[in-house]
């Protein structure tokens, strides 16, 4: 099985990402200029034990993913991070207090019967971020 190594995110606002990743307890471990590619890379390791690629097949033509496909075309739709059981409400409160825009007032039920909430792309450098945890 292939092992996920990293996900590259293009940004024009590094401080916004650094602030959000600090709130999510994802510190930077390494920065490196890659002159040949015209970038400086900043690495924030994430635990990837049993991560999946989730293919989103639309069933509701009015749904958010159908809208995404129509507006932006196919491609990466969101990143999902799992937090410890019982920790989602606390993390959401911390993010809200820091001015990060969440989609739901309280987490909803998602795939695998997990609790989910989302950070709006406007608060996460143009990337939709799903936060998930085991439901109690
Ligand atoms: N990634 C990055 N940007 C996105 C995006 C995505 N997935 N979806 C929308 N955007 C952009 C829009 O293009 C728009 O950009 P502009 O302002 O430049 O036009 C911007 O975000 C704001 O959009 P919006 O008008 O607030 O809202 P949308 O109607 O486009 O909906 C969002 C965006 C995030 C609120 C909606 O997609 C949503 O509710 N998502 C959460 C639910 C979800 O995505 N479910 C599917 C996955 C379920 C699962 O994995 O289980």
Coordinates of C-alpha atoms and ligand atoms in Angstrom, one line a residue:
X1 CA 0.0 0.0 0.0
X2 CA 1.3 3.5 -0.8
X3 CA 2.1 5.7 2.2
X4 CA 1.0 9.3 2.3
X5 CA 4.1 11.5 2.5
X6 CA 2.8 15.0 2.3
X7 CA 0.1 17.3 1.0
X8 CA 1.4 20.4 -0.7
X9 CA -0.6 23.6 -0.1
X10 CA 0.1 26.7 -2.1
X11 CA -0.3 29.9 0.0
X12 CA 0.0 33.6 -0.4
X13 CA -0.5 34.1 3.3
X14 CA 2.0 32.1 5.4
X15 CA 1.2 33.8 8.7
X16 CA -2.5 32.8 8.4
X17 CA -1.5 29.1 8.0
X18 CA 1.1 29.3 10.7
X19 CA -1.5 30.7 13.2
X20 CA -4.1 28.1 12.3
X21 CA -1.6 25.2 12.5
X22 CA -0.5 26.4 15.9
X23 CA -4.1 26.4 17.1
X24 CA -4.4 22.9 15.7
X25 CA -1.2 21.9 17.6
X26 CA 0.7 21.1 14.4
X27 CA 4.1 22.8 14.9
X28 CA 6.6 23.3 12.1
X29 CA 9.6 20.9 12.1
X30 CA 11.5 21.9 9.0
X31 CA 11.8 24.7 6.4
X32 CA 13.8 24.4 3.3
X33 CA 14.3 26.5 0.1
X34 CA 13.9 24.5 -3.0
X35 CA 15.4 26.9 -5.5
X36 CA 14.8 24.7 -8.5
X37 CA 11.1 24.8 -7.8
X38 CA 11.0 28.5 -6.8
X39 CA 9.6 27.9 -3.3
X40 CA 10.4 27.7 0.3
X41 CA 8.8 24.6 1.8
X42 CA 7.6 24.5 5.4
X43 CA 6.8 21.1 6.9
X44 CA 4.2 20.5 9.7
X45 CA 4.0 16.7 10.3
X46 CA 0.7 15.1 10.8
X47 CA 0.0 11.6 12.1
X48 CA -1.1 9.5 9.1
X49 CA -1.8 6.2 10.6
X50 CA -4.5 4.6 8.3
X51 CA -5.3 7.8 6.4
X52 CA -7.6 7.3 3.4
X53 CA -8.3 9.0 0.1
X54 CA -12.0 9.7 0.2
X55 CA -13.7 9.9 -3.2
X56 CA -16.8 12.0 -3.1
X57 CA -19.5 10.8 -5.5
X58 CA -22.3 13.3 -5.8
X59 CA -25.9 12.1 -5.2
X60 CA -27.5 15.5 -4.5
X61 CA -27.2 17.9 -7.4
X62 CA -28.0 20.8 -5.0
X63 CA -25.4 19.6 -2.4
X64 CA -22.1 21.3 -1.4
X65 CA -19.9 18.9 -3.4
X66 CA -22.0 19.3 -6.6
X67 CA -21.7 23.0 -6.2
X68 CA -17.9 22.7 -5.7
X69 CA -17.6 20.6 -8.9
X70 CA -19.7 23.1 -10.9
X71 CA -17.7 26.1 -9.6
X72 CA -14.2 24.9 -9.2
X73 CA -14.1 21.6 -11.2
X74 CA -12.8 18.2 -9.9
X75 CA -9.8 18.0 -7.5
X76 CA -8.9 18.0 -3.9
X77 CA -12.0 19.1 -1.9
X78 CA -10.9 19.1 1.8
X79 CA -8.4 17.9 4.3
X80 CA -9.7 15.9 7.3
X81 CA -8.0 15.8 10.7
X82 CA -9.1 13.5 13.5
X83 CA -8.9 14.6 17.1
X84 CA -9.2 12.5 20.2
X85 CA -12.5 11.2 21.4
X86 CA -14.3 14.0 23.3
X87 CA -11.9 16.7 22.2
X88 CA -13.8 18.1 19.2
X89 CA -16.1 20.5 21.1
X90 CA -13.1 21.8 23.0
X91 CA -11.1 22.4 19.9
X92 CA -14.0 24.1 18.1
X93 CA -14.5 26.4 21.1
X94 CA -10.7 27.3 21.0
X95 CA -10.9 28.0 17.2
X96 CA -14.0 30.1 17.5
X97 CA -12.5 32.1 20.3
X98 CA -9.5 32.7 18.0
X99 CA -11.8 34.1 15.3
X100 CA -11.6 31.0 13.1
X101 CA -14.9 30.5 11.1
X102 CA -16.5 27.1 11.7
X103 CA -19.4 25.9 9.6
X104 CA -21.5 24.4 12.4
X105 CA -22.4 25.7 15.9
X106 CA -22.3 22.1 17.1
X107 CA -20.7 19.1 15.4
X108 CA -22.9 16.9 13.2
X109 CA -22.8 13.2 12.4
X110 CA -20.6 12.3 9.3
X111 CA -19.2 9.1 7.7
X112 CA -18.3 6.2 10.0
X113 CA -20.8 7.8 12.5
X114 CA -18.1 10.2 13.5
X115 CA -18.8 13.7 14.7
X116 CA -17.7 16.4 12.2
X117 CA -17.3 20.1 11.9
X118 CA -15.5 22.2 9.2
X119 CA -13.2 25.2 9.2
X120 CA -14.4 27.5 6.4
X121 CA -11.8 27.9 3.6
X122 CA -11.8 31.7 4.2
X123 CA -10.2 30.9 7.6
X124 CA -7.8 28.3 6.3
X125 CA -5.9 29.7 3.3
X126 CA -8.5 28.6 0.8
X127 CA -8.6 25.0 2.0
X128 CA -11.8 23.4 3.5
X129 CA -10.7 21.5 6.6
X130 CA -12.9 18.8 8.2
X131 CA -12.4 18.1 11.9
X132 CA -13.6 14.7 13.1
X133 CA -13.7 12.5 16.2
X134 CA -15.3 9.3 17.4
X135 CA -18.8 10.0 18.7
X136 CA -19.2 9.2 22.4
Ligands
LIG1 N1 -12.3 24.1 -0.8 C1 -11.8 25.4 -1.0 N2 -12.7 26.4 -1.3 C2 -14.0 26.2 -1.4 C3 -14.5 24.9 -1.2 C4 -13.6 23.8 -0.9 N3 -14.0 22.6 -0.7 N4 -15.8 24.9 -1.4 C5 -16.1 26.2 -1.6 N5 -15.0 27.0 -1.6 C6 -14.9 28.4 -1.9 C7 -15.9 28.9 -2.8 O1 -15.5 28.7 -4.2 C8 -16.0 30.4 -2.5 O2 -14.9 31.0 -3.1 P1 -15.0 32.5 -3.6 O3 -15.3 33.3 -2.4 O4 -13.6 32.8 -4.1 O5 -16.0 32.5 -4.6 C9 -15.7 30.4 -1.0 O6 -15.2 29.1 -0.7 C10 -16.9 30.7 -0.1 O7 -18.0 29.9 -0.5 P2 -19.4 30.2 0.2 O8 -20.2 31.0 -0.7 O9 -19.3 30.6 1.6 O10 -20.0 28.8 0.3 P3 -20.2 27.6 -0.7 O11 -21.7 27.6 -1.0 O12 -19.3 27.6 -1.9 O13 -19.9 26.4 0.2 C11 -18.8 25.5 2.1 C12 -18.6 26.3 0.8 C13 -17.4 25.2 2.6 C14 -19.5 26.3 3.1 C15 -19.6 24.2 1.8 O14 -18.8 23.5 0.8 C16 -19.8 23.3 2.9 O15 -20.8 23.5 3.7 N6 -19.0 22.3 3.2 C17 -19.1 21.4 4.3 C18 -19.8 20.1 4.0 C19 -19.0 19.3 3.0 O16 -18.1 19.8 2.3 N7 -19.4 18.0 2.9 C20 -18.8 17.1 1.9 C21 -17.8 16.2 2.6 C22 -18.4 15.3 3.5 C23 -17.5 14.2 4.1 O17 -16.3 14.1 3.8 O18 -18.0 13.4 4.8

